Tab-separated table of N, CA and C in Angstrom:
chain	number	residue	atom	x	y	z
O	1	MET	N	20.537	34.513	1.374
O	1	MET	CA	19.628	33.390	1.583
O	1	MET	C	18.648	33.757	2.695
O	2	LYS	N	17.394	33.506	2.411
O	2	LYS	CA	16.374	33.796	3.417
O	2	LYS	C	16.536	32.852	4.599
O	3	ASN	N	16.148	33.333	5.755
O	3	ASN	CA	16.234	32.524	6.971
O	3	ASN	C	15.403	31.252	6.844
O	4	GLU	N	14.227	31.347	6.169
O	4	GLU	CA	13.353	30.171	5.997
O	4	GLU	C	14.041	29.089	5.186
O	5	GLU	N	14.712	29.486	4.103
O	5	GLU	CA	15.389	28.522	3.242
O	5	GLU	C	16.579	27.897	3.949
O	6	LYS	N	17.271	28.686	4.729
O	6	LYS	CA	18.454	28.221	5.443
O	6	LYS	C	18.103	27.097	6.427
O	7	HIS	N	16.926	27.187	7.006
O	7	HIS	CA	16.527	26.221	8.030
O	7	HIS	C	15.425	25.276	7.561
O	8	LYS	N	15.301	25.093	6.249
O	8	LYS	CA	14.255	24.210	5.730
O	8	LYS	C	14.529	22.772	6.153
O	9	ARG	N	13.524	22.163	6.709
O	9	ARG	CA	13.632	20.779	7.155
O	9	ARG	C	12.782	19.913	6.246
O	10	PRO	N	13.170	18.652	6.056
O	10	PRO	CA	12.342	17.774	5.235
O	10	PRO	C	11.031	17.449	5.957
O	11	SER	N	10.014	17.159	5.174
O	11	SER	CA	8.755	16.691	5.778
O	11	SER	C	9.025	15.345	6.438
O	12	TRP	N	8.117	14.914	7.299
O	12	TRP	CA	8.280	13.603	7.941
O	12	TRP	C	8.334	12.500	6.889
O	13	ASN	N	7.462	12.576	5.878
O	13	ASN	CA	7.470	11.549	4.830
O	13	ASN	C	8.802	11.516	4.096
O	14	ASP	N	9.330	12.690	3.750
O	14	ASP	CA	10.621	12.740	3.062
O	14	ASP	C	11.739	12.202	3.953
O	15	TYR	N	11.701	12.572	5.210
O	15	TYR	CA	12.706	12.114	6.175
O	15	TYR	C	12.706	10.593	6.284
O	16	PHE	N	11.532	10.012	6.504
O	16	PHE	CA	11.455	8.555	6.668
O	16	PHE	C	11.767	7.817	5.363
O	17	MET	N	11.380	8.383	4.221
O	17	MET	CA	11.672	7.710	2.964
O	17	MET	C	13.165	7.768	2.643
O	18	GLU	N	13.831	8.837	3.023
O	18	GLU	CA	15.287	8.898	2.849
O	18	GLU	C	15.969	7.799	3.665
O	19	ILE	N	15.504	7.610	4.883
O	19	ILE	CA	16.063	6.549	5.729
O	19	ILE	C	15.769	5.190	5.106
O	20	THR	N	14.560	5.015	4.578
O	20	THR	CA	14.178	3.758	3.932
O	20	THR	C	15.104	3.468	2.750
O	21	SER	N	15.414	4.488	1.972
O	21	SER	CA	16.321	4.316	0.829
O	21	SER	C	17.725	3.927	1.299
O	22	LEU	N	18.161	4.479	2.404
O	22	LEU	CA	19.459	4.101	2.962
O	22	LEU	C	19.440	2.639	3.422
O	23	VAL	N	18.367	2.220	4.068
O	23	VAL	CA	18.233	0.826	4.508
O	23	VAL	C	18.345	-0.114	3.305
O	24	ALA	N	17.786	0.269	2.159
O	24	ALA	CA	17.817	-0.568	0.958
O	24	ALA	C	19.238	-0.850	0.481
O	25	THR	N	20.187	0.011	0.819
O	25	THR	CA	21.564	-0.203	0.370
O	25	THR	C	22.199	-1.432	1.006
O	26	ARG	N	21.601	-1.956	2.073
O	26	ARG	CA	22.096	-3.186	2.714
O	26	ARG	C	21.613	-4.448	1.994
O	27	SER	N	20.703	-4.310	1.050
O	27	SER	CA	20.138	-5.448	0.334
O	27	SER	C	21.220	-6.280	-0.344
O	28	THR	N	21.004	-7.589	-0.362
O	28	THR	CA	21.924	-8.493	-1.057
O	28	THR	C	21.279	-9.102	-2.300
O	29	CYS	N	20.148	-8.568	-2.700
O	29	CYS	CA	19.441	-9.041	-3.894
O	29	CYS	C	20.128	-8.508	-5.147
O	30	LEU	N	20.246	-9.339	-6.152
O	30	LEU	CA	20.880	-8.945	-7.401
O	30	LEU	C	19.914	-8.257	-8.361
O	31	ARG	N	18.611	-8.386	-8.109
O	31	ARG	CA	17.618	-7.856	-9.044
O	31	ARG	C	16.993	-6.535	-8.612
O	32	ARG	N	16.761	-6.376	-7.313
O	32	ARG	CA	16.034	-5.197	-6.843
O	32	ARG	C	16.426	-4.938	-5.388
O	33	LYS	N	16.917	-3.756	-5.111
O	33	LYS	CA	17.293	-3.388	-3.740
O	33	LYS	C	16.098	-2.701	-3.090
O	34	VAL	N	15.556	-3.340	-2.049
O	34	VAL	CA	14.348	-2.846	-1.395
O	34	VAL	C	14.643	-2.616	0.087
O	35	GLY	N	14.140	-1.500	0.590
O	35	GLY	CA	14.240	-1.188	2.008
O	35	GLY	C	12.859	-0.890	2.559
O	36	ALA	N	12.679	-1.140	3.844
O	36	ALA	CA	11.401	-0.859	4.512
O	36	ALA	C	11.673	-0.461	5.953
O	37	ILE	N	10.867	0.464	6.444
O	37	ILE	CA	10.900	0.799	7.867
O	37	ILE	C	9.461	0.892	8.370
O	38	ILE	N	9.289	0.593	9.635
O	38	ILE	CA	7.982	0.731	10.275
O	38	ILE	C	8.101	1.831	11.320
O	39	VAL	N	7.165	2.768	11.228
O	39	VAL	CA	7.183	3.971	12.056
O	39	VAL	C	5.860	4.088	12.809
O	40	LYS	N	5.951	4.561	14.038
O	40	LYS	CA	4.748	4.848	14.824
O	40	LYS	C	5.043	6.061	15.689
O	41	ASP	N	4.129	7.016	15.699
O	41	ASP	CA	4.305	8.238	16.488
O	41	ASP	C	5.640	8.922	16.174
O	42	LYS	N	5.991	8.949	14.894
O	42	LYS	CA	7.221	9.599	14.403
O	42	LYS	C	8.492	8.969	14.954
O	43	ARG	N	8.411	7.691	15.312
O	43	ARG	CA	9.576	6.955	15.806
O	43	ARG	C	9.753	5.686	14.978
O	44	ILE	N	10.976	5.412	14.596
O	44	ILE	CA	11.271	4.206	13.828
O	44	ILE	C	11.278	3.019	14.782
O	45	LEU	N	10.425	2.035	14.485
O	45	LEU	CA	10.332	0.847	15.325
O	45	LEU	C	11.152	-0.316	14.780
O	46	SER	N	11.275	-0.372	13.448
O	46	SER	CA	11.883	-1.538	12.843
O	46	SER	C	12.342	-1.205	11.428
O	47	THR	N	13.366	-1.918	10.961
O	47	THR	CA	13.839	-1.759	9.589
O	47	THR	C	14.004	-3.129	8.947
O	48	GLY	N	14.033	-3.144	7.636
O	48	GLY	CA	14.273	-4.394	6.920
O	48	GLY	C	14.722	-4.126	5.498
O	49	TYR	N	15.503	-5.043	4.977
O	49	TYR	CA	15.903	-4.998	3.568
O	49	TYR	C	15.815	-6.414	3.031
O	50	ASN	N	15.774	-6.560	1.715
O	50	ASN	CA	15.629	-7.891	1.150
O	50	ASN	C	16.982	-8.591	1.057
O	51	GLY	N	16.966	-9.843	1.487
O	51	GLY	CA	18.165	-10.661	1.475
O	51	GLY	C	17.881	-12.022	2.085
O	52	ALA	N	18.863	-12.884	2.018
O	52	ALA	CA	18.716	-14.257	2.503
O	52	ALA	C	18.551	-14.297	4.024
O	53	PRO	N	17.841	-15.315	4.522
O	53	PRO	CA	17.698	-15.494	5.969
O	53	PRO	C	19.049	-15.814	6.625
O	54	GLN	N	19.063	-15.705	7.930
O	54	GLN	CA	20.258	-16.057	8.695
O	54	GLN	C	20.728	-17.458	8.309
O	55	ASN	N	22.025	-17.631	8.256
O	55	ASN	CA	22.678	-18.917	8.009
O	55	ASN	C	22.499	-19.460	6.591
O	56	LEU	N	21.994	-18.648	5.672
O	56	LEU	CA	21.949	-19.023	4.260
O	56	LEU	C	22.840	-18.060	3.485
O	57	ALA	N	23.453	-18.565	2.433
O	57	ALA	CA	24.297	-17.717	1.589
O	57	ALA	C	23.436	-16.680	0.882
O	58	HIS	N	24.007	-15.517	0.678
O	58	HIS	CA	23.303	-14.443	-0.020
O	58	HIS	C	23.413	-14.633	-1.530
O	59	CYS	N	22.458	-14.098	-2.243
O	59	CYS	CA	22.466	-14.153	-3.708
O	59	CYS	C	23.728	-13.500	-4.268
O	60	LEU	N	24.230	-12.483	-3.589
O	60	LEU	CA	25.489	-11.858	-4.007
O	60	LEU	C	26.613	-12.882	-4.099
O	61	ASP	N	26.530	-13.921	-3.259
O	61	ASP	CA	27.584	-14.931	-3.186
O	61	ASP	C	27.320	-16.154	-4.062
O	62	VAL	N	26.047	-16.518	-4.239
O	62	VAL	CA	25.736	-17.768	-4.949
O	62	VAL	C	24.896	-17.573	-6.208
O	63	GLY	N	24.553	-16.359	-6.525
O	63	GLY	CA	23.749	-16.107	-7.713
O	63	GLY	C	22.262	-16.082	-7.396
O	64	CYS	N	21.499	-15.641	-8.371
O	64	CYS	CA	20.053	-15.469	-8.206
O	64	CYS	C	19.287	-16.625	-8.839
O	65	LEU	N	18.594	-17.374	-8.002
O	65	LEU	CA	17.787	-18.498	-8.472
O	65	LEU	C	16.710	-18.030	-9.450
O	66	ARG	N	16.103	-16.886	-9.173
O	66	ARG	CA	15.037	-16.364	-10.036
O	66	ARG	C	15.569	-16.009	-11.426
O	67	GLN	N	16.755	-15.441	-11.473
O	67	GLN	CA	17.361	-15.142	-12.773
O	67	GLN	C	17.690	-16.429	-13.510
O	68	GLN	N	18.252	-17.394	-12.795
O	68	GLN	CA	18.624	-18.670	-13.411
O	68	GLN	C	17.409	-19.389	-13.996
O	69	MET	N	16.240	-19.230	-13.340
O	69	MET	CA	15.016	-19.902	-13.785
O	69	MET	C	14.153	-18.993	-14.671
O	70	ASN	N	14.627	-17.775	-14.929
O	70	ASN	CA	13.909	-16.795	-15.756
O	70	ASN	C	12.508	-16.492	-15.216
O	71	VAL	N	12.404	-16.338	-13.897
O	71	VAL	CA	11.136	-16.000	-13.248
O	71	VAL	C	10.925	-14.488	-13.370
O	72	GLN	N	9.750	-14.091	-13.807
O	72	GLN	CA	9.434	-12.691	-14.004
O	72	GLN	C	9.113	-12.004	-12.666
O	73	PRO	N	9.389	-10.689	-12.557
O	73	PRO	CA	9.026	-9.959	-11.345
O	73	PRO	C	7.527	-10.069	-11.053
O	74	GLY	N	7.182	-10.207	-9.789
O	74	GLY	CA	5.786	-10.306	-9.391
O	74	GLY	C	5.206	-11.704	-9.468
O	75	GLU	N	6.012	-12.669	-9.868
O	75	GLU	CA	5.538	-14.053	-10.000
O	75	GLU	C	6.396	-15.001	-9.168
O	76	ARG	N	5.779	-16.095	-8.728
O	76	ARG	CA	6.477	-17.203	-8.060
O	76	ARG	C	7.437	-16.744	-6.961
O	77	HIS	N	6.900	-15.987	-6.004
O	77	HIS	CA	7.717	-15.440	-4.918
O	77	HIS	C	8.444	-16.518	-4.120
O	78	GLU	N	7.908	-17.726	-4.121
O	78	GLU	CA	8.529	-18.804	-3.338
O	78	GLU	C	9.852	-19.261	-3.946
O	79	LEU	N	10.101	-18.920	-5.201
O	79	LEU	CA	11.341	-19.321	-5.858
O	79	LEU	C	12.417	-18.248	-5.669
O	80	CYS	N	12.780	-18.065	-4.415
O	80	CYS	CA	13.781	-17.051	-4.075
O	80	CYS	C	14.357	-17.405	-2.715
O	81	ARG	N	15.629	-17.234	-2.562
O	81	ARG	CA	16.234	-17.514	-1.253
O	81	ARG	C	16.086	-16.329	-0.316
O	82	GLY	N	15.696	-15.181	-0.849
O	82	GLY	CA	15.597	-13.970	-0.046
O	82	GLY	C	14.258	-13.795	0.657
O	83	ILE	N	14.291	-12.978	1.688
O	83	ILE	CA	13.092	-12.532	2.398
O	83	ILE	C	12.913	-11.067	2.030
O	84	HIS	N	11.683	-10.660	1.794
O	84	HIS	CA	11.408	-9.286	1.392
O	84	HIS	C	11.651	-8.311	2.543
O	85	ALA	N	11.919	-7.069	2.186
O	85	ALA	CA	12.225	-6.027	3.161
O	85	ALA	C	11.089	-5.850	4.169
O	86	GLU	N	9.850	-5.837	3.675
O	86	GLU	CA	8.693	-5.672	4.555
O	86	GLU	C	8.598	-6.823	5.547
O	87	GLN	N	8.854	-8.038	5.065
O	87	GLN	CA	8.825	-9.214	5.934
O	87	GLN	C	9.916	-9.116	6.994
O	88	ASN	N	11.113	-8.704	6.591
O	88	ASN	CA	12.204	-8.565	7.555
O	88	ASN	C	11.907	-7.495	8.598
O	89	ALA	N	11.235	-6.417	8.210
O	89	ALA	CA	10.871	-5.381	9.184
O	89	ALA	C	9.864	-5.922	10.198
O	90	ILE	N	8.894	-6.695	9.725
O	90	ILE	CA	7.908	-7.310	10.625
O	90	ILE	C	8.586	-8.317	11.554
O	91	ILE	N	9.470	-9.142	11.001
O	91	ILE	CA	10.180	-10.158	11.793
O	91	ILE	C	11.078	-9.488	12.837
O	92	GLN	N	11.771	-8.428	12.442
O	92	GLN	CA	12.635	-7.721	13.399
O	92	GLN	C	11.819	-7.189	14.573
O	93	ALA	N	10.656	-6.640	14.285
O	93	ALA	CA	9.794	-6.147	15.362
O	93	ALA	C	9.344	-7.301	16.263
O	94	ALA	N	8.948	-8.402	15.646
O	94	ALA	CA	8.463	-9.550	16.415
O	94	ALA	C	9.552	-10.122	17.321
O	95	THR	N	10.773	-10.249	16.793
O	95	THR	CA	11.840	-10.857	17.598
O	95	THR	C	12.327	-9.942	18.714
O	96	SER	N	12.041	-8.652	18.590
O	96	SER	CA	12.439	-7.735	19.670
O	96	SER	C	11.261	-7.373	20.575
O	97	GLY	N	10.075	-7.936	20.301
O	97	GLY	CA	8.911	-7.660	21.131
O	97	GLY	C	8.338	-6.272	20.934
O	98	THR	N	8.490	-5.724	19.746
O	98	THR	CA	8.006	-4.374	19.455
O	98	THR	C	6.623	-4.427	18.820
O	99	ASN	N	5.674	-3.726	19.410
O	99	ASN	CA	4.306	-3.678	18.890
O	99	ASN	C	4.237	-2.703	17.712
O	100	ILE	N	3.926	-3.212	16.516
O	100	ILE	CA	3.844	-2.371	15.324
O	100	ILE	C	2.393	-2.127	14.891
O	101	SER	N	1.441	-2.648	15.651
O	101	SER	CA	0.025	-2.462	15.325
O	101	SER	C	-0.298	-0.968	15.227
O	102	GLY	N	-0.919	-0.578	14.118
O	102	GLY	CA	-1.247	0.825	13.906
O	102	GLY	C	-0.105	1.635	13.320
O	103	GLY	N	1.001	0.969	13.029
O	103	GLY	CA	2.165	1.658	12.483
O	103	GLY	C	2.030	1.952	11.000
O	104	THR	N	2.990	2.705	10.506
O	104	THR	CA	3.079	3.063	9.093
O	104	THR	C	4.327	2.424	8.513
O	105	LEU	N	4.170	1.805	7.337
O	105	LEU	CA	5.309	1.220	6.646
O	105	LEU	C	5.759	2.161	5.539
O	106	TYR	N	7.054	2.418	5.482
O	106	TYR	CA	7.674	3.123	4.359
O	106	TYR	C	8.484	2.080	3.610
O	107	SER	N	8.308	2.013	2.298
O	107	SER	CA	9.029	1.043	1.483
O	107	SER	C	9.495	1.691	0.192
O	108	THR	N	10.644	1.258	-0.271
O	108	THR	CA	11.137	1.785	-1.537
O	108	THR	C	10.290	1.293	-2.710
O	109	HIS	N	9.549	0.186	-2.528
O	109	HIS	CA	8.746	-0.396	-3.593
O	109	HIS	C	7.353	-0.780	-3.077
O	110	TYR	N	6.403	-0.828	-3.987
O	110	TYR	CA	5.048	-1.289	-3.654
O	110	TYR	C	5.152	-2.722	-3.143
O	111	PRO	N	4.542	-3.047	-2.025
O	111	PRO	CA	4.639	-4.411	-1.484
O	111	PRO	C	3.967	-5.444	-2.388
O	112	CYS	N	4.559	-6.630	-2.457
O	112	CYS	CA	3.971	-7.743	-3.219
O	112	CYS	C	2.748	-8.279	-2.466
O	113	SER	N	2.043	-9.211	-3.082
O	113	SER	CA	0.830	-9.756	-2.466
O	113	SER	C	1.130	-10.486	-1.150
O	114	LEU	N	2.257	-11.184	-1.072
O	114	LEU	CA	2.615	-11.852	0.189
O	114	LEU	C	2.832	-10.826	1.303
O	115	CYS	N	3.531	-9.752	0.970
O	115	CYS	CA	3.817	-8.719	1.977
O	115	CYS	C	2.557	-7.952	2.375
O	116	ILE	N	1.683	-7.682	1.409
O	116	ILE	CA	0.409	-7.009	1.733
O	116	ILE	C	-0.356	-7.838	2.764
O	117	LYS	N	-0.424	-9.155	2.560
O	117	LYS	CA	-1.147	-10.013	3.508
O	117	LYS	C	-0.505	-9.960	4.891
O	118	MET	N	0.815	-9.956	4.941
O	118	MET	CA	1.498	-9.875	6.234
O	118	MET	C	1.272	-8.515	6.895
O	119	LEU	N	1.312	-7.459	6.108
O	119	LEU	CA	1.080	-6.111	6.651
O	119	LEU	C	-0.330	-5.984	7.210
O	120	LEU	N	-1.291	-6.585	6.527
O	120	LEU	CA	-2.675	-6.559	7.017
O	120	LEU	C	-2.778	-7.292	8.353
O	121	ASN	N	-2.184	-8.468	8.453
O	121	ASN	CA	-2.267	-9.231	9.703
O	121	ASN	C	-1.432	-8.616	10.820
O	122	ALA	N	-0.436	-7.810	10.456
O	122	ALA	CA	0.353	-7.100	11.466
O	122	ALA	C	-0.320	-5.791	11.867
O	123	SER	N	-1.484	-5.505	11.285
O	123	SER	CA	-2.268	-4.294	11.574
O	123	SER	C	-1.535	-3.006	11.234
O	124	ILE	N	-0.748	-3.046	10.158
O	124	ILE	CA	-0.134	-1.813	9.644
O	124	ILE	C	-1.269	-0.975	9.064
O	125	SER	N	-1.322	0.303	9.416
O	125	SER	CA	-2.467	1.125	9.022
O	125	SER	C	-2.243	1.933	7.750
O	126	LYS	N	-0.982	2.170	7.383
O	126	LYS	CA	-0.707	2.995	6.207
O	126	LYS	C	0.608	2.557	5.586
O	127	VAL	N	0.682	2.669	4.262
O	127	VAL	CA	1.903	2.332	3.530
O	127	VAL	C	2.245	3.476	2.593
O	128	TYR	N	3.503	3.891	2.613
O	128	TYR	CA	4.042	4.833	1.642
O	128	TYR	C	5.121	4.093	0.856
O	129	TYR	N	5.187	4.324	-0.443
O	129	TYR	CA	6.198	3.675	-1.262
O	129	TYR	C	6.675	4.631	-2.352
O	130	LEU	N	7.821	4.296	-2.959
O	130	LEU	CA	8.373	5.122	-4.026
O	130	LEU	C	8.094	4.531	-5.408
O	131	GLU	N	8.493	3.286	-5.615
O	131	GLU	CA	8.409	2.660	-6.936
O	131	GLU	C	7.349	1.569	-6.961
O	132	GLY	N	6.756	1.376	-8.131
O	132	GLY	CA	5.746	0.342	-8.301
O	132	GLY	C	6.354	-1.051	-8.350
O	133	TYR	N	5.477	-2.048	-8.370
O	133	TYR	CA	5.881	-3.449	-8.478
O	133	TYR	C	4.787	-4.177	-9.239
O	134	PRO	N	5.136	-5.010	-10.223
O	134	PRO	CA	4.126	-5.634	-11.084
O	134	PRO	C	3.419	-6.832	-10.439
O	135	ASP	N	2.531	-6.565	-9.510
O	135	ASP	CA	1.782	-7.624	-8.835
O	135	ASP	C	0.338	-7.150	-8.697
O	136	ASP	N	-0.498	-7.519	-9.671
O	136	ASP	CA	-1.893	-7.066	-9.675
O	136	ASP	C	-2.673	-7.580	-8.479
O	137	LEU	N	-2.347	-8.786	-8.011
O	137	LEU	CA	-3.034	-9.344	-6.850
O	137	LEU	C	-2.786	-8.479	-5.612
O	138	SER	N	-1.591	-7.962	-5.478
O	138	SER	CA	-1.258	-7.083	-4.367
O	138	SER	C	-2.153	-5.844	-4.367
O	139	LYS	N	-2.318	-5.246	-5.531
O	139	LYS	CA	-3.163	-4.055	-5.646
O	139	LYS	C	-4.620	-4.389	-5.325
O	140	GLN	N	-5.047	-5.564	-5.750
O	140	GLN	CA	-6.413	-6.010	-5.457
O	140	GLN	C	-6.612	-6.187	-3.960
O	141	PHE	N	-5.652	-6.826	-3.294
O	141	PHE	CA	-5.747	-7.033	-1.842
O	141	PHE	C	-5.762	-5.700	-1.094
O	142	ALA	N	-4.915	-4.774	-1.511
O	142	ALA	CA	-4.859	-3.469	-0.851
O	142	ALA	C	-6.192	-2.744	-0.987
O	143	LYS	N	-6.751	-2.779	-2.182
O	143	LYS	CA	-8.030	-2.104	-2.419
O	143	LYS	C	-9.161	-2.767	-1.627
O	144	GLU	N	-9.233	-4.092	-1.703
O	144	GLU	CA	-10.288	-4.844	-1.016
O	144	GLU	C	-10.253	-4.626	0.490
O	145	SER	N	-9.055	-4.559	1.057
O	145	SER	CA	-8.902	-4.448	2.511
O	145	SER	C	-9.064	-3.010	2.996
O	146	GLY	N	-8.979	-2.051	2.079
O	146	GLY	CA	-9.032	-0.655	2.477
O	146	GLY	C	-7.716	-0.131	3.024
O	147	LEU	N	-6.630	-0.875	2.782
O	147	LEU	CA	-5.312	-0.427	3.256
O	147	LEU	C	-4.981	0.902	2.597
O	148	ASP	N	-4.606	1.867	3.414
O	148	ASP	CA	-4.229	3.194	2.940
O	148	ASP	C	-2.813	3.119	2.388
O	149	ILE	N	-2.669	3.182	1.065
O	149	ILE	CA	-1.372	3.032	0.421
O	149	ILE	C	-1.166	4.174	-0.567
O	150	THR	N	-0.037	4.855	-0.430
O	150	THR	CA	0.213	6.081	-1.185
O	150	THR	C	1.613	6.086	-1.761
O	151	GLN	N	1.703	6.440	-3.027
O	151	GLN	CA	3.019	6.597	-3.652
O	151	GLN	C	3.541	7.998	-3.402
O	152	LEU	N	4.790	8.092	-2.977
O	152	LEU	CA	5.445	9.383	-2.788
O	152	LEU	C	6.318	9.660	-4.012
O	153	LYS	N	6.420	10.896	-4.355
O	153	LYS	CA	7.240	11.277	-5.522
O	153	LYS	C	8.609	11.693	-5.072
């Protein structure tokens, strides 16, 4: 084995996305496990996964309202007891007094339109994601705002 191969390190994007995927394993959503982290200057500032807010039962325990109502992905985000991973990462930063302005978000999925709006107001400068999400309004907002958003393979 060549010395270069023996000591191959993942790129920063691969490293942070691997951590993001691990964060997603904490999700309590029955439909989609999503993880998000916010990074600045190669340091993780905040993490989040999708699940119910504090003091509410998780969908794992009480079932999925969206499934029960046959709500399609990308529609009627308010009909869910869960908070999205991106939102939880922003909230975690806010409650700990961590400045995420100018940070980069890594997410296992393309952010929905609600999350895009929050990321814009939180001054997130770049988004990397793995999987798509069926929300055309989100893509429109990202394009209109000039948010730098890139899918990683």
